[in-house]
Amino acid sequence: MKLKTFISNACIIFFMLVLFTMVPAWAGTKIVYENEIFNQTLRLYLENDEVLIMNNCYFDGGELRVRGKGNVFIDKCIFQSPPRSAMDIMVDGYVSIQSVDIYGTGTTPNNHRYSGLTLHGATQGGLISNVIVTDFPGNGILVEASLPINRVKFSNIQVYDCGGGMWLFNADGCKVDGFYSENSDYKQLRRFAYRQAFPCILDEVVVDGERYRGNTLFRNITCY
C-alpha cells in the first residue's frame, strides 16, 4: 500500500514538473479586448510580461499603439481610416498578428508617409499572417528595429495601393513566405535600387554606418 502511495505521489510530482516547464513565456497578466469598437487611438504600455489579447475588434478612425515588455496577440480585427499607422508596435516580447484587414485613406497628417502596419520591436519573434493593407502613402508594412526584431515570420500578406510594399530595416532572421503587392513598389526610389530584394520589398541592415542587404529569407513573392 505504501509502495502504491509512493508511486502515485511520484507521478503527481512528475506531471506537475512537466506542466510548469510547459508554461509559455507569455503566461503573464492578460489584458483582453473582444468584440469592441474603438473610435479613437488606443495606447497601451505593457509591463512584467503582460499579454495583450485582442480578438474580433473594430477600429473606426483610431489606431493601436503598444509599447513595453510583454506579448501581443491580435486576431480577426479590422482597422478603418486610421489617422496614421493602423498599428504601431514596439515590445520586448512576442508579436502575433493574424487575420487583420487595414484600410487607409491614401493620406496622413502633414503628408507624412505613415505605413499601414509598423513594427518597431519584437525581441522574442513573432508571426504576422493573413494581413491585407490598402491605401497608405508609406509602406504597407514597415519593420524597423528600434528594439531587436528577431525571427518574425510573415505569410500570406497582401498590399494594395501603398507607397511601397514591405520595408525591413535592421531585422534579423525573418522569413517572408507568401507576399502579394499591387501598385505598391519602390521603383520611384532609385537610391534604393541596388538594395531591393524585389520591386515591392526592401531588406536592409546598417553595419558600421553602411547599408547592406539584410538576411531575410523570401519565398512566393509577387509584385505588380
CSV table of C-alpha atoms in Angstrom, one decimal:
chain,number,residue,atom,x,y,z
A,1,MET,CA,0.0,0.0,0.0
A,2,LYS,CA,2.8,2.3,0.9
A,3,LEU,CA,4.5,1.5,-2.4
A,4,LYS,CA,1.4,2.4,-4.3
A,5,THR,CA,1.1,5.7,-2.4
A,6,PHE,CA,4.7,6.5,-3.1
A,7,ILE,CA,4.3,5.7,-6.8
A,8,SER,CA,1.2,7.8,-7.0
A,9,ASN,CA,2.8,10.8,-5.3
A,10,ALA,CA,5.9,10.5,-7.6
A,11,CYS,CA,3.7,10.5,-10.7
A,12,ILE,CA,1.9,13.7,-9.4
A,13,ILE,CA,5.2,15.4,-8.8
A,14,PHE,CA,6.5,14.4,-12.2
A,15,PHE,CA,3.4,15.7,-14.1
A,16,MET,CA,3.5,18.9,-12.1
A,17,LEU,CA,7.1,19.5,-13.1
A,18,VAL,CA,6.2,18.8,-16.7
A,19,LEU,CA,3.3,21.2,-16.5
A,20,PHE,CA,5.5,24.0,-15.1
A,21,THR,CA,8.2,23.5,-17.8
A,22,MET,CA,5.5,23.8,-20.5
A,23,VAL,CA,4.1,27.1,-19.3
A,24,PRO,CA,4.8,29.6,-22.1
A,25,ALA,CA,7.0,32.7,-21.7
A,26,TRP,CA,3.9,34.9,-22.1
A,27,ALA,CA,2.0,33.5,-19.1
A,28,GLY,CA,1.7,37.0,-17.5
A,29,THR,CA,-1.3,39.0,-16.6
A,30,LYS,CA,-3.7,39.2,-19.6
A,31,ILE,CA,-5.3,42.3,-21.0
A,32,VAL,CA,-8.2,41.2,-23.1
A,33,TYR,CA,-10.3,43.1,-25.7
A,34,GLU,CA,-13.0,41.2,-27.5
A,35,ASN,CA,-15.8,42.4,-29.9
A,36,GLU,CA,-15.1,46.0,-29.1
A,37,ILE,CA,-15.3,49.1,-31.3
A,38,PHE,CA,-12.7,51.9,-30.9
A,39,ASN,CA,-13.3,55.4,-32.4
A,40,GLN,CA,-10.0,56.8,-31.1
A,41,THR,CA,-6.4,55.8,-30.6
A,42,LEU,CA,-5.8,53.1,-28.0
A,43,ARG,CA,-2.4,53.4,-26.3
A,44,LEU,CA,-1.1,50.6,-24.1
A,45,TYR,CA,2.1,50.1,-22.2
A,46,LEU,CA,2.8,46.5,-21.2
A,47,GLU,CA,4.8,45.7,-18.0
A,48,ASN,CA,6.1,42.5,-16.4
A,49,ASP,CA,5.4,40.3,-19.4
A,50,GLU,CA,1.7,41.2,-19.6
A,51,VAL,CA,-0.2,39.7,-22.5
A,52,LEU,CA,-2.4,41.8,-24.8
A,53,ILE,CA,-5.1,39.7,-26.4
A,54,MET,CA,-7.3,41.4,-29.0
A,55,ASN,CA,-9.9,39.4,-30.8
A,56,ASN,CA,-12.6,40.5,-33.3
A,57,CYS,CA,-12.2,44.2,-32.7
A,58,TYR,CA,-13.0,47.1,-35.0
A,59,PHE,CA,-11.1,50.4,-35.1
A,60,ASP,CA,-13.0,53.2,-36.9
A,61,GLY,CA,-10.8,56.2,-37.2
A,62,GLY,CA,-8.5,55.0,-34.4
A,63,GLU,CA,-5.1,53.3,-34.2
A,64,LEU,CA,-3.4,50.9,-31.9
A,65,ARG,CA,-0.1,51.8,-30.3
A,66,VAL,CA,1.7,49.3,-28.0
A,67,ARG,CA,4.9,49.7,-26.1
A,68,GLY,CA,6.7,48.0,-23.2
A,69,LYS,CA,7.7,44.5,-22.0
A,70,GLY,CA,5.1,41.9,-22.9
A,71,ASN,CA,3.5,39.9,-25.7
A,72,VAL,CA,0.9,40.8,-28.3
A,73,PHE,CA,-1.8,38.6,-29.9
A,74,ILE,CA,-4.1,40.3,-32.3
A,75,ASP,CA,-6.6,38.2,-34.3
A,76,LYS,CA,-9.5,38.9,-36.6
A,77,CYS,CA,-9.5,42.7,-36.3
A,78,ILE,CA,-10.3,45.5,-38.8
A,79,PHE,CA,-8.8,49.0,-39.0
A,80,GLN,CA,-10.7,51.6,-41.0
A,81,SER,CA,-9.3,55.0,-41.8
A,82,PRO,CA,-6.6,55.4,-39.1
A,83,PRO,CA,-5.1,58.8,-38.8
A,84,ARG,CA,-1.5,57.5,-39.0
A,85,SER,CA,-0.4,53.9,-38.9
A,86,ALA,CA,-3.2,51.5,-38.0
A,87,MET,CA,-0.8,49.6,-35.7
A,88,ASP,CA,2.5,50.8,-34.2
A,89,ILE,CA,4.0,48.1,-32.0
A,90,MET,CA,7.3,48.0,-30.2
A,91,VAL,CA,7.6,45.4,-27.4
A,92,ASP,CA,10.2,43.4,-25.6
A,93,GLY,CA,8.3,40.1,-26.3
A,94,TYR,CA,6.4,38.1,-28.9
A,95,VAL,CA,4.1,39.6,-31.5
A,96,SER,CA,1.3,37.6,-33.3
A,97,ILE,CA,-1.0,39.5,-35.8
A,98,GLN,CA,-3.3,37.2,-37.8
A,99,SER,CA,-6.4,37.7,-40.0
A,100,VAL,CA,-6.3,41.6,-39.9
A,101,ASP,CA,-7.6,44.0,-42.5
A,102,ILE,CA,-6.2,47.6,-42.7
A,103,TYR,CA,-7.9,50.2,-44.9
A,104,GLY,CA,-6.2,53.6,-45.2
A,105,THR,CA,-7.4,56.8,-46.8
A,106,GLY,CA,-4.4,57.4,-49.0
A,107,THR,CA,-3.3,60.4,-46.9
A,108,THR,CA,-1.9,61.1,-43.4
A,109,PRO,CA,-1.4,64.3,-41.4
A,110,ASN,CA,1.3,66.7,-42.8
A,111,ASN,CA,1.8,64.4,-45.7
A,112,HIS,CA,3.9,62.1,-43.5
A,113,ARG,CA,4.5,58.7,-45.2
A,114,TYR,CA,2.9,56.6,-42.4
A,115,SER,CA,2.7,52.9,-43.1
A,116,GLY,CA,-0.3,50.6,-42.6
A,117,LEU,CA,1.4,48.3,-40.1
A,118,THR,CA,4.5,49.4,-38.2
A,119,LEU,CA,6.6,47.0,-36.2
A,120,HIS,CA,9.4,48.6,-34.2
A,121,GLY,CA,10.3,45.7,-31.8
A,122,ALA,CA,9.6,42.0,-31.3
A,123,THR,CA,12.5,40.6,-29.4
A,124,GLN,CA,11.1,37.1,-28.9
A,125,GLY,CA,10.0,36.7,-32.5
A,126,GLY,CA,6.5,36.6,-33.9
A,127,LEU,CA,4.0,35.6,-36.6
A,128,ILE,CA,2.2,38.0,-38.9
A,129,SER,CA,-0.1,36.3,-41.3
A,130,ASN,CA,-3.2,36.8,-43.4
A,131,VAL,CA,-3.0,40.6,-43.4
A,132,ILE,CA,-4.4,42.9,-46.0
A,133,VAL,CA,-3.2,46.6,-46.2
A,134,THR,CA,-4.6,49.2,-48.6
A,135,ASP,CA,-4.2,52.9,-49.4
A,136,PHE,CA,-1.3,54.2,-47.3
A,137,PRO,CA,1.2,56.8,-48.5
A,138,GLY,CA,4.0,55.0,-46.8
A,139,ASN,CA,4.7,51.3,-46.8
A,140,GLY,CA,2.1,48.6,-46.5
A,141,ILE,CA,4.3,47.1,-43.7
A,142,LEU,CA,7.3,48.8,-42.1
A,143,VAL,CA,9.6,46.6,-40.0
A,144,GLU,CA,12.1,49.0,-38.4
A,145,ALA,CA,14.0,47.7,-35.4
A,146,SER,CA,14.2,50.3,-32.6
A,147,LEU,CA,14.2,47.3,-30.4
A,148,PRO,CA,15.5,44.0,-31.8
A,149,ILE,CA,13.2,42.3,-34.3
A,150,ASN,CA,14.2,38.6,-34.4
A,151,ARG,CA,12.8,35.6,-36.2
A,152,VAL,CA,9.4,37.1,-37.2
A,153,LYS,CA,7.6,35.1,-40.0
A,154,PHE,CA,5.4,36.9,-42.4
A,155,SER,CA,3.0,34.8,-44.5
A,156,ASN,CA,0.0,35.5,-46.8
A,157,ILE,CA,0.4,39.3,-46.8
A,158,GLN,CA,-1.4,41.5,-49.4
A,159,VAL,CA,-0.6,45.1,-50.0
A,160,TYR,CA,-2.5,47.4,-52.4
A,161,ASP,CA,-2.1,51.0,-53.5
A,162,CYS,CA,0.6,52.0,-51.0
A,163,GLY,CA,3.8,53.9,-51.4
A,164,GLY,CA,5.7,50.6,-51.1
A,165,GLY,CA,5.1,47.0,-50.2
A,166,MET,CA,7.3,46.0,-47.2
A,167,TRP,CA,10.4,47.6,-45.8
A,168,LEU,CA,12.5,45.6,-43.4
A,169,PHE,CA,15.2,47.6,-41.7
A,170,ASN,CA,17.7,46.0,-39.2
A,171,ALA,CA,15.5,43.0,-38.8
A,172,ASP,CA,17.3,39.7,-38.2
A,173,GLY,CA,16.4,36.2,-39.2
A,174,CYS,CA,13.0,37.0,-40.5
A,175,LYS,CA,11.1,35.0,-43.2
A,176,VAL,CA,8.6,36.2,-45.8
A,177,ASP,CA,6.6,33.4,-47.4
A,178,GLY,CA,3.6,34.5,-49.4
A,179,PHE,CA,3.6,38.2,-50.2
A,180,TYR,CA,1.4,39.9,-52.9
A,181,SER,CA,1.8,43.5,-53.8
A,182,GLU,CA,-0.2,45.5,-56.3
A,183,ASN,CA,0.6,49.1,-57.2
A,184,SER,CA,2.9,49.3,-54.2
A,185,ASP,CA,6.6,49.2,-55.3
A,186,TYR,CA,9.8,51.2,-54.8
A,187,LYS,CA,10.7,51.8,-58.4
A,188,GLN,CA,10.5,55.6,-57.8
A,189,LEU,CA,13.1,55.3,-55.1
A,190,ARG,CA,16.2,55.0,-57.3
A,191,ARG,CA,18.6,55.4,-54.4
A,192,PHE,CA,17.4,52.0,-53.0
A,193,ALA,CA,17.5,50.2,-56.3
A,194,TYR,CA,20.7,48.2,-55.6
A,195,ARG,CA,19.3,47.0,-52.2
A,196,GLN,CA,15.9,45.8,-53.4
A,197,ALA,CA,15.1,42.2,-52.7
A,198,PHE,CA,12.1,42.6,-55.1
A,199,PRO,CA,10.5,45.7,-56.6
A,200,CYS,CA,8.0,45.8,-53.8
A,201,ILE,CA,10.3,44.8,-50.9
A,202,LEU,CA,13.3,46.5,-49.3
A,203,ASP,CA,15.5,44.5,-46.9
A,204,GLU,CA,18.3,46.5,-45.3
A,205,VAL,CA,20.7,46.4,-42.4
A,206,VAL,CA,23.2,49.1,-41.2
A,207,VAL,CA,26.7,47.9,-40.4
A,208,ASP,CA,29.3,50.5,-39.4
A,209,GLY,CA,27.3,53.2,-40.9
A,210,GLU,CA,26.9,51.4,-44.2
A,211,ARG,CA,23.7,49.9,-45.6
A,212,TYR,CA,23.6,46.3,-46.8
A,213,ARG,CA,21.1,43.8,-47.9
A,214,GLY,CA,19.6,42.0,-44.9
A,215,ASN,CA,19.3,38.3,-44.2
A,216,THR,CA,15.6,37.9,-44.6
A,217,LEU,CA,14.5,34.7,-46.4
A,218,PHE,CA,11.9,35.1,-49.2
A,219,ARG,CA,9.5,32.7,-50.9
A,220,ASN,CA,6.5,33.2,-53.1
A,221,ILE,CA,6.8,36.9,-53.7
A,222,THR,CA,4.5,38.6,-56.3
A,223,CYS,CA,4.9,42.3,-57.3
A,224,TYR,CA,2.6,44.1,-59.8
